[in-house]
Coordinates of N, CA, C and O in Angstrom, one line a residue:
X1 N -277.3 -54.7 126.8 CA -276.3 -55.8 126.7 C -276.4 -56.7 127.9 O -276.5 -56.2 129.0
X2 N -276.4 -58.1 127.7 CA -276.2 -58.8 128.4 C -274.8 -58.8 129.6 O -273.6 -58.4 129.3
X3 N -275.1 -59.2 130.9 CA -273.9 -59.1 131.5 C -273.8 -60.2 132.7 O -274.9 -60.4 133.2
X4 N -273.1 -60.7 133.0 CA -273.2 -61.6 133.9 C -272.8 -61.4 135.7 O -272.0 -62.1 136.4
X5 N -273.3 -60.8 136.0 CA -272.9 -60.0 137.4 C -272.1 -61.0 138.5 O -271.2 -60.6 139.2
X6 N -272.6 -62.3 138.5 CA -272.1 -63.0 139.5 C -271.4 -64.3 139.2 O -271.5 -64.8 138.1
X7 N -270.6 -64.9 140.1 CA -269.7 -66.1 139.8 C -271.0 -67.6 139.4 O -270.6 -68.6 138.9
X8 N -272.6 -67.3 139.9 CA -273.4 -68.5 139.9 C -273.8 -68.3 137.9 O -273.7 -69.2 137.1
X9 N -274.0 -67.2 137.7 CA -274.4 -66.8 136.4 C -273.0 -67.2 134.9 O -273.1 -67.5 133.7
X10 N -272.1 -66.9 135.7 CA -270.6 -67.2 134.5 C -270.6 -68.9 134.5 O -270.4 -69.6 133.5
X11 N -270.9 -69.3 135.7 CA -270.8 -71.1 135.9 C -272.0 -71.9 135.0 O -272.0 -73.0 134.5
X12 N -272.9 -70.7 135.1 CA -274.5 -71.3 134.3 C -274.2 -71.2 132.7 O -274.7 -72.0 132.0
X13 N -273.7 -70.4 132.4 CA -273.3 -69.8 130.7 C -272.3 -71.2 130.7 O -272.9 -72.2 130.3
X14 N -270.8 -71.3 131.0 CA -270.1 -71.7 130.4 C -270.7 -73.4 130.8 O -270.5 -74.3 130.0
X15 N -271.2 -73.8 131.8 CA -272.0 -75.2 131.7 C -273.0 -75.1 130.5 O -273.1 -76.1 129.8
X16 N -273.9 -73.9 130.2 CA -274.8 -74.2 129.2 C -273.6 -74.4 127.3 O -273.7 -75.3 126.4
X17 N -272.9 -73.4 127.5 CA -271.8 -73.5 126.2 C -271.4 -75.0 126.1 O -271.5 -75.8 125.2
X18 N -270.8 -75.3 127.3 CA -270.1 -76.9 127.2 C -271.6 -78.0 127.1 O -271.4 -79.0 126.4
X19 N -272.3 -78.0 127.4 CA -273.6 -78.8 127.1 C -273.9 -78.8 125.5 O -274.2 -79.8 124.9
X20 N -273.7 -77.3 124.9 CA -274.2 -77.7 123.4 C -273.4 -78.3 122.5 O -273.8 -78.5 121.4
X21 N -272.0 -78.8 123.0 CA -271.6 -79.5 121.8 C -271.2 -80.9 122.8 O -270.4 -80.8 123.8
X22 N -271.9 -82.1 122.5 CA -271.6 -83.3 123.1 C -270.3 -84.0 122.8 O -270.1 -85.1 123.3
X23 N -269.4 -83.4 122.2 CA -268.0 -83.8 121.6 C -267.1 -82.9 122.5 O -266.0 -83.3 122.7
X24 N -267.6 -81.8 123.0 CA -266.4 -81.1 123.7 C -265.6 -81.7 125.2 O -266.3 -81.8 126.2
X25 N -264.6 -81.8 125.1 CA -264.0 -82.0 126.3 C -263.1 -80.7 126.5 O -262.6 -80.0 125.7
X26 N -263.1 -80.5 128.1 CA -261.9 -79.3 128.5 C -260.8 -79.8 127.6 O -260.6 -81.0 127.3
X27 N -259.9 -78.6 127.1 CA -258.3 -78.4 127.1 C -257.9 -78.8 127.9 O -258.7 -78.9 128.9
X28 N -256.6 -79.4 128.2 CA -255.3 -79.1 129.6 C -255.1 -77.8 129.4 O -255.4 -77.0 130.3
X29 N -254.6 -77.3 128.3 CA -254.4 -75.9 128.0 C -254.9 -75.2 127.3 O -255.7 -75.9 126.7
X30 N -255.0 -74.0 126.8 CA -255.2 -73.1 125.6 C -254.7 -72.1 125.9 O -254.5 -71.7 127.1
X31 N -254.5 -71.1 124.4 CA -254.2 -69.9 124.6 C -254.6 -69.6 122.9 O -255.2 -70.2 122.1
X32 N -253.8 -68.2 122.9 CA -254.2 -67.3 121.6 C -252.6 -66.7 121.6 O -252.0 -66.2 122.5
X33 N -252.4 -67.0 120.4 CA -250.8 -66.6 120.2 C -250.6 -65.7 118.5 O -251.4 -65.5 117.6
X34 N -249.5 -65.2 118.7 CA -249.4 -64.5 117.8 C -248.4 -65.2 116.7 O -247.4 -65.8 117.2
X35 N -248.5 -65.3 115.5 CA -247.3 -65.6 114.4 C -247.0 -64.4 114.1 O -247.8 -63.5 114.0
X36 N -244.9 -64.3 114.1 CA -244.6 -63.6 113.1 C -243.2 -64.1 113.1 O -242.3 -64.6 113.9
X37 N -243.3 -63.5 111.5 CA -241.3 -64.0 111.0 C -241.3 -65.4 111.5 O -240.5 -65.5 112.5
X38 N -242.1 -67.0 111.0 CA -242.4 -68.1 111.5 C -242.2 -68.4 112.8 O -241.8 -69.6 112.8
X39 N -242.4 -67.7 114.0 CA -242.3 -67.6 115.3 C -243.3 -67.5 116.1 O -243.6 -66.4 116.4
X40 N -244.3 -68.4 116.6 CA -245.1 -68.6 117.6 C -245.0 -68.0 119.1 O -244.1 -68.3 119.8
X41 N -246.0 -66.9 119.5 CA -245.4 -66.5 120.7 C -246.6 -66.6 121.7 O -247.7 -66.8 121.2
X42 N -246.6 -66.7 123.1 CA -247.9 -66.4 123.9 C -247.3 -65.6 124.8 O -246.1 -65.8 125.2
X43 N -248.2 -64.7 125.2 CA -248.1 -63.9 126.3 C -248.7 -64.4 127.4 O -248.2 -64.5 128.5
X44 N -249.9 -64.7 126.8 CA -251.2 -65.5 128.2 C -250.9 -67.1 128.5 O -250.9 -67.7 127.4
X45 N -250.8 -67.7 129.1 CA -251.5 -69.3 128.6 C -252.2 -69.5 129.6 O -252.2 -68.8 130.6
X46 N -253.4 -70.9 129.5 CA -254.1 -71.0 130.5 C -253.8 -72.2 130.4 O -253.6 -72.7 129.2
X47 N -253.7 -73.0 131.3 CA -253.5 -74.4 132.0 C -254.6 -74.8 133.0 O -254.9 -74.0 133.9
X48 N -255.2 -75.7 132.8 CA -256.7 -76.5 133.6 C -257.6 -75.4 134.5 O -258.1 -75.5 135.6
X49 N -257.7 -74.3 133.7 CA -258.6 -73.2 133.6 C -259.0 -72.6 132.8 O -259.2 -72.8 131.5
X50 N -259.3 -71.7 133.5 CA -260.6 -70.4 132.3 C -261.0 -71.0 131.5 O -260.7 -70.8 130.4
X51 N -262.1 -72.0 131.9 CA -262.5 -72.8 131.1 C -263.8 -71.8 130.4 O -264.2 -72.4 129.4
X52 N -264.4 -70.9 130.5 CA -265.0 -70.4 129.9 C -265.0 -69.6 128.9 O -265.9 -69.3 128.1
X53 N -263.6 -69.0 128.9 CA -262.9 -68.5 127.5 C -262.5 -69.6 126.8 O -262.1 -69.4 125.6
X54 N -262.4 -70.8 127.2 CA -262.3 -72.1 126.9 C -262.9 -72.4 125.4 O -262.5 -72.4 124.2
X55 N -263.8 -72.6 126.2 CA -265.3 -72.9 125.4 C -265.9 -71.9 124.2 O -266.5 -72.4 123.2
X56 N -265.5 -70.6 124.3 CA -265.8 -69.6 123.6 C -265.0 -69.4 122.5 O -265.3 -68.9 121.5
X57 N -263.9 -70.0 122.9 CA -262.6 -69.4 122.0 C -262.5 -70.4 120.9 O -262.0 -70.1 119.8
X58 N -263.0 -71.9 121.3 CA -263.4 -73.0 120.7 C -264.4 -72.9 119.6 O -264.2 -73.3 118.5
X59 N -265.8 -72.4 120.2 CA -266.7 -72.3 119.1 C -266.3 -71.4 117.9 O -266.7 -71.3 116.8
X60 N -265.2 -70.6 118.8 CA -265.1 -69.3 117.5 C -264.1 -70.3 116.0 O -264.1 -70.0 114.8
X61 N -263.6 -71.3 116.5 CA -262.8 -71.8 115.4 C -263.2 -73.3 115.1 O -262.5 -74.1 114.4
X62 N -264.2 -73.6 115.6 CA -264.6 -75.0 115.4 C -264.2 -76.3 116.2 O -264.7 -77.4 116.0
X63 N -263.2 -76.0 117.1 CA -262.6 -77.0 117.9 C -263.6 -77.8 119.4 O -264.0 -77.3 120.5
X64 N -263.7 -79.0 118.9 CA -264.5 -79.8 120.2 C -263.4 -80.4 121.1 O -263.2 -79.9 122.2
X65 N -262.4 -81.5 120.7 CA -261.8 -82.1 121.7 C -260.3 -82.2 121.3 O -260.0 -82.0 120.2
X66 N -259.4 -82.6 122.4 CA -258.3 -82.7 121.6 C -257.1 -82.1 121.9 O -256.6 -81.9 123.0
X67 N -256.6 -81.7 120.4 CA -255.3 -81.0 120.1 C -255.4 -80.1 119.2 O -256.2 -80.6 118.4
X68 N -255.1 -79.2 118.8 CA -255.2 -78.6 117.4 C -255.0 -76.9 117.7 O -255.1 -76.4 118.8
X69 N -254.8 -76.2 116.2 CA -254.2 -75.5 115.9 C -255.3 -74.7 115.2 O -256.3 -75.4 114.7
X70 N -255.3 -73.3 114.9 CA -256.6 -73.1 114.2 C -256.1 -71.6 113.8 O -255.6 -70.8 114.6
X71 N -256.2 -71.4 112.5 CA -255.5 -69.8 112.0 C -256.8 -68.8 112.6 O -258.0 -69.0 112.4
X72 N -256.4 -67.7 113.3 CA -257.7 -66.9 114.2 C -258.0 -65.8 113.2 O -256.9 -65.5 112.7
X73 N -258.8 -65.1 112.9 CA -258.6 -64.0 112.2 C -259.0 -62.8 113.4 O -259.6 -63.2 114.4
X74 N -258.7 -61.5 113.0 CA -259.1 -60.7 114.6 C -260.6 -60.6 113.9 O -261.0 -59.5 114.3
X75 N -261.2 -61.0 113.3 CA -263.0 -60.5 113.2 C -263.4 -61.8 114.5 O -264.1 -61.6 115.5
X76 N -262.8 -63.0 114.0 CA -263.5 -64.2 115.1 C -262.8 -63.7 116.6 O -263.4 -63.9 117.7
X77 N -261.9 -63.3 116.6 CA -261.6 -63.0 117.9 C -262.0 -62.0 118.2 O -262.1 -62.0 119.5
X78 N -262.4 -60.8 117.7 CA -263.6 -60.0 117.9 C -264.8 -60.7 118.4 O -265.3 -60.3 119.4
X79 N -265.3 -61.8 117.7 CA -266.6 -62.0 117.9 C -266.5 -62.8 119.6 O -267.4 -62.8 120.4
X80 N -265.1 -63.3 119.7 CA -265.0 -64.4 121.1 C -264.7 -63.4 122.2 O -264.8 -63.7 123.4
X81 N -264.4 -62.1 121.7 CA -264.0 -61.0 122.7 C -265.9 -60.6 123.3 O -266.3 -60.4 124.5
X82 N -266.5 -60.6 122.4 CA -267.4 -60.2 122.4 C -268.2 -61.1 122.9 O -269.0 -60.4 123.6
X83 N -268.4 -61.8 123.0 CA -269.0 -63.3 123.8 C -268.6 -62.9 125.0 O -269.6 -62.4 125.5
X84 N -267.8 -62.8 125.6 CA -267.0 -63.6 126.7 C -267.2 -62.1 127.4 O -267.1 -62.1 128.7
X85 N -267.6 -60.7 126.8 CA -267.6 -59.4 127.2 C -268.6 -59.7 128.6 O -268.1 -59.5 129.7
X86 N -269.6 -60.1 128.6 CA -270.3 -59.8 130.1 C -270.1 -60.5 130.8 O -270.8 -60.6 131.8
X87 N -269.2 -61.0 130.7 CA -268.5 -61.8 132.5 C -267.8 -60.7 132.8 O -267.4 -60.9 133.9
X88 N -267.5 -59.8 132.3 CA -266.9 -58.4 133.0 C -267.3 -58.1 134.4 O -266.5 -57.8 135.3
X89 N -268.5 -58.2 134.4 CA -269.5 -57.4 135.5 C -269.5 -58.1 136.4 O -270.3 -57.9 137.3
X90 N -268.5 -59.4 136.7 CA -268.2 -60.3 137.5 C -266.9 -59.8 138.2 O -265.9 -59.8 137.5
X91 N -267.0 -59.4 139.1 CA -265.9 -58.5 139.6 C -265.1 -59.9 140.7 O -263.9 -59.8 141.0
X92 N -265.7 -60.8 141.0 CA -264.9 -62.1 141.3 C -264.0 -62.5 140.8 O -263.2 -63.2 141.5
X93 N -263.7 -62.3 139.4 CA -262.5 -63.2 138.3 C -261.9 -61.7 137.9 O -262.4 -60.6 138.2
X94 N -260.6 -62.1 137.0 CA -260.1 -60.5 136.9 C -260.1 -60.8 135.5 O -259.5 -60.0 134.9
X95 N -260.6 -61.8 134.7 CA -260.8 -61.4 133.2 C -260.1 -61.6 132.3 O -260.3 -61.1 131.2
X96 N -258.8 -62.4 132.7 CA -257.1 -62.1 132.3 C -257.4 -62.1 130.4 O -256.8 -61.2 129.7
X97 N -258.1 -63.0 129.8 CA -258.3 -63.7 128.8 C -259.0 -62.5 128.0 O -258.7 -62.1 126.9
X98 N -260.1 -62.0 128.9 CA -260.9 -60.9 128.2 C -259.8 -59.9 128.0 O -259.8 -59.5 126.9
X99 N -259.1 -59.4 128.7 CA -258.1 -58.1 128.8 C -256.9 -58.5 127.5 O -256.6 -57.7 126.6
X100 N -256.3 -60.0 127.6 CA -256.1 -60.1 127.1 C -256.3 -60.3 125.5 O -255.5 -59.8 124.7
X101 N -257.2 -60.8 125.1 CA -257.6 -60.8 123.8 C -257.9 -59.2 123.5 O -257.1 -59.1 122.6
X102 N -258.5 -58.3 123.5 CA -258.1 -56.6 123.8 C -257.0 -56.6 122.8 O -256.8 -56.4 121.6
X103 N -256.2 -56.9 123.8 CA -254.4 -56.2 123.4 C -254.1 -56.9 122.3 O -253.7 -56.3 121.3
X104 N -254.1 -58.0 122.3 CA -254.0 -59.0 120.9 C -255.0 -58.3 119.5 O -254.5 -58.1 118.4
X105 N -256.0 -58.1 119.8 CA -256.4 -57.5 118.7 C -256.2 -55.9 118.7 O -256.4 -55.7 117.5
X106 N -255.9 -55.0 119.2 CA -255.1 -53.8 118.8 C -253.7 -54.0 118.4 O -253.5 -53.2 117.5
X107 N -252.9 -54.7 118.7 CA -251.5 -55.4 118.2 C -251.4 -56.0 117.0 O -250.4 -55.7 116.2
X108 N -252.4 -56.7 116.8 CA -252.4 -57.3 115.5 C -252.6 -56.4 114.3 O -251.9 -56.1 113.3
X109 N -253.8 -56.0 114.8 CA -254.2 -54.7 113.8 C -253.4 -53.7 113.3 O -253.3 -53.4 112.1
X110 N -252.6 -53.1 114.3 CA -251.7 -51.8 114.5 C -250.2 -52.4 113.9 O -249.6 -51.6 113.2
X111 N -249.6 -53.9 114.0 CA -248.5 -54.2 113.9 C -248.1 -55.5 112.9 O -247.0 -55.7 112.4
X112 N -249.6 -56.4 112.5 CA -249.1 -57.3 111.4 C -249.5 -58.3 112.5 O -249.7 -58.1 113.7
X113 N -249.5 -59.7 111.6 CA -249.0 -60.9 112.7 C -250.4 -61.8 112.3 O -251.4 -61.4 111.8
X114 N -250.1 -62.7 112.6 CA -251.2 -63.7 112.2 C -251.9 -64.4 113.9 O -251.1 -64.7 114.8
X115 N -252.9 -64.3 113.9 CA -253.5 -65.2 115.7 C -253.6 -66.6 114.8 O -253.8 -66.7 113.6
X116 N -253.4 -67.4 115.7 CA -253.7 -68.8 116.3 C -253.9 -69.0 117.6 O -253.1 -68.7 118.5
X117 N -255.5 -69.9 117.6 CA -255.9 -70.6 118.6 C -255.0 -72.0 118.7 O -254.3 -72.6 117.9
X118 N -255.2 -72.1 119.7 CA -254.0 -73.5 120.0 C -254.8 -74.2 121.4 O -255.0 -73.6 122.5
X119 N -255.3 -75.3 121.2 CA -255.5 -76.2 122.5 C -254.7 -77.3 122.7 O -254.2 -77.8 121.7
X120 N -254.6 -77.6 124.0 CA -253.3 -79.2 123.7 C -255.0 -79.8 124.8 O -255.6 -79.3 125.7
X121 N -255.2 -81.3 124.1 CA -256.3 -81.8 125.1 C -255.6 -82.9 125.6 O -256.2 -84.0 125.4
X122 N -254.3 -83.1 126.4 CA -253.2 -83.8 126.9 C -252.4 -83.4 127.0 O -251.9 -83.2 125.8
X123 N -251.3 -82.9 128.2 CA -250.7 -82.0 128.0 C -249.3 -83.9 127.9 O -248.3 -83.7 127.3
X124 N -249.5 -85.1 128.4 CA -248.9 -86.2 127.9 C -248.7 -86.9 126.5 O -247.9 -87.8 126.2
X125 N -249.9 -86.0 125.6 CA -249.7 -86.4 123.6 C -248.5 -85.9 124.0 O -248.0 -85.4 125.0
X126 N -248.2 -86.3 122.6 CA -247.1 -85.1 121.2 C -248.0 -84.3 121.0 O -249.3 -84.5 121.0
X127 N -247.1 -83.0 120.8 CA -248.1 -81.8 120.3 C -248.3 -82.2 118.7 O -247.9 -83.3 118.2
X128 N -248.8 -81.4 118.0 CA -249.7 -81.6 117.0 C -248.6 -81.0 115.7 O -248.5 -81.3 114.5
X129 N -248.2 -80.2 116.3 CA -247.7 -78.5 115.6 C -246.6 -77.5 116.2 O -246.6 -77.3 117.4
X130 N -245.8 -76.9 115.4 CA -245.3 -76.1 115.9 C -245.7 -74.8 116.8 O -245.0 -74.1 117.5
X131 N -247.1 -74.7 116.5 CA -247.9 -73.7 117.6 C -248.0 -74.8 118.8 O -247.1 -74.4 119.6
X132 N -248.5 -75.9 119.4 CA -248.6 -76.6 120.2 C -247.5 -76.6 120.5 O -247.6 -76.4 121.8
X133 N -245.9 -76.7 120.0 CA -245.0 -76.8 120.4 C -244.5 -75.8 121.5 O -243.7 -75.9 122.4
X134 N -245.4 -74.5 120.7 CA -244.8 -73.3 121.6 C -245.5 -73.2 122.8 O -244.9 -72.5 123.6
X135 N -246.7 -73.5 123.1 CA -247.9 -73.3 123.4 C -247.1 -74.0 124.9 O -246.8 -73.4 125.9
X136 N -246.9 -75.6 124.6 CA -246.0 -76.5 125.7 C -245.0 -75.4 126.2 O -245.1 -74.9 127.3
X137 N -244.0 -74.9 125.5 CA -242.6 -74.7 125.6 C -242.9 -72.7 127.1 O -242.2 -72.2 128.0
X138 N -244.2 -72.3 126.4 CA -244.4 -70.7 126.9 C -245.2 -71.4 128.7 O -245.3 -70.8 129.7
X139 N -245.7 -72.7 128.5 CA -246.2 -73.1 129.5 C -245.1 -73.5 130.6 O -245.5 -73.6 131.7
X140 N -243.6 -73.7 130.4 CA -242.7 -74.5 130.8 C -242.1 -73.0 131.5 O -241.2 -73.2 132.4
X141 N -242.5 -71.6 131.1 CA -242.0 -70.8 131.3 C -240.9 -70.6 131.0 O -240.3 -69.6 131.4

């Protein structure tokens, strides 16, 4: 298995990820949230970071630039867990996103609940959606 031991090797991946799609721009934010009983929740959010779960979490749903909302299923988030798995070995960063997506998918699995991906690419737009809404609102603390 592939792994990325050092902080030069995670910077070369997530530069080579952002290079293959010429449409992508950073998020302001993203996260991975849960629906239930029409209730958007986030536990994690990321704000003008982890841009490398960024990028991953992106390909997994099709998203280049922007704003948007994206229904996740846990197989794709399996697959972005799994991507994102050898920056582990990078003992520099603590992984929040990797650890996190983990629990998101035993939760989901074990308890119901629908994931959405959510990026806001302005945190100055209008959100898009009521996941964007929450996405702003879990950011505001």
């Amino acid at each position: 298995m592939e792994k990325w031991a050092t902080r030069e090797e995670i910077i070369a991946v997530r530069e080579r990820l952002e290079a293959a799609d010429p449409r992508w721009r950073r998020p302001a934010a993203h996260a991975v949230g849960v629906i239930r009983d029409g209730r958007t929740s986030f536990t994690l959010t990321n704000r003008d970071g982890n841009h490398l779960p960024a990028v991953i979490l992106a390909r997994a749903v099709g998203h280049s630039s922007g704003s948007g909302s994206y229904p996740l299923s846990v197989e794709q988030l399996e697959a972005a867990e799994a991507e994102l798995a050898p920056a582990e070995a990078c003992p520099d960063f603590e992984h929040p996103n990797l650890h996190h997506w983990r629990d998101l998918i035993a939760e989901v699995t074990g308890e119901g609940g629908q994931l959405v991906a959510v990026f806001v690419g302005d945190l100055a737009d209008e959100p898009v959606d009521e996941h964007d809404r929450a996405l702003r609102a879990a950011l505001e603390g």
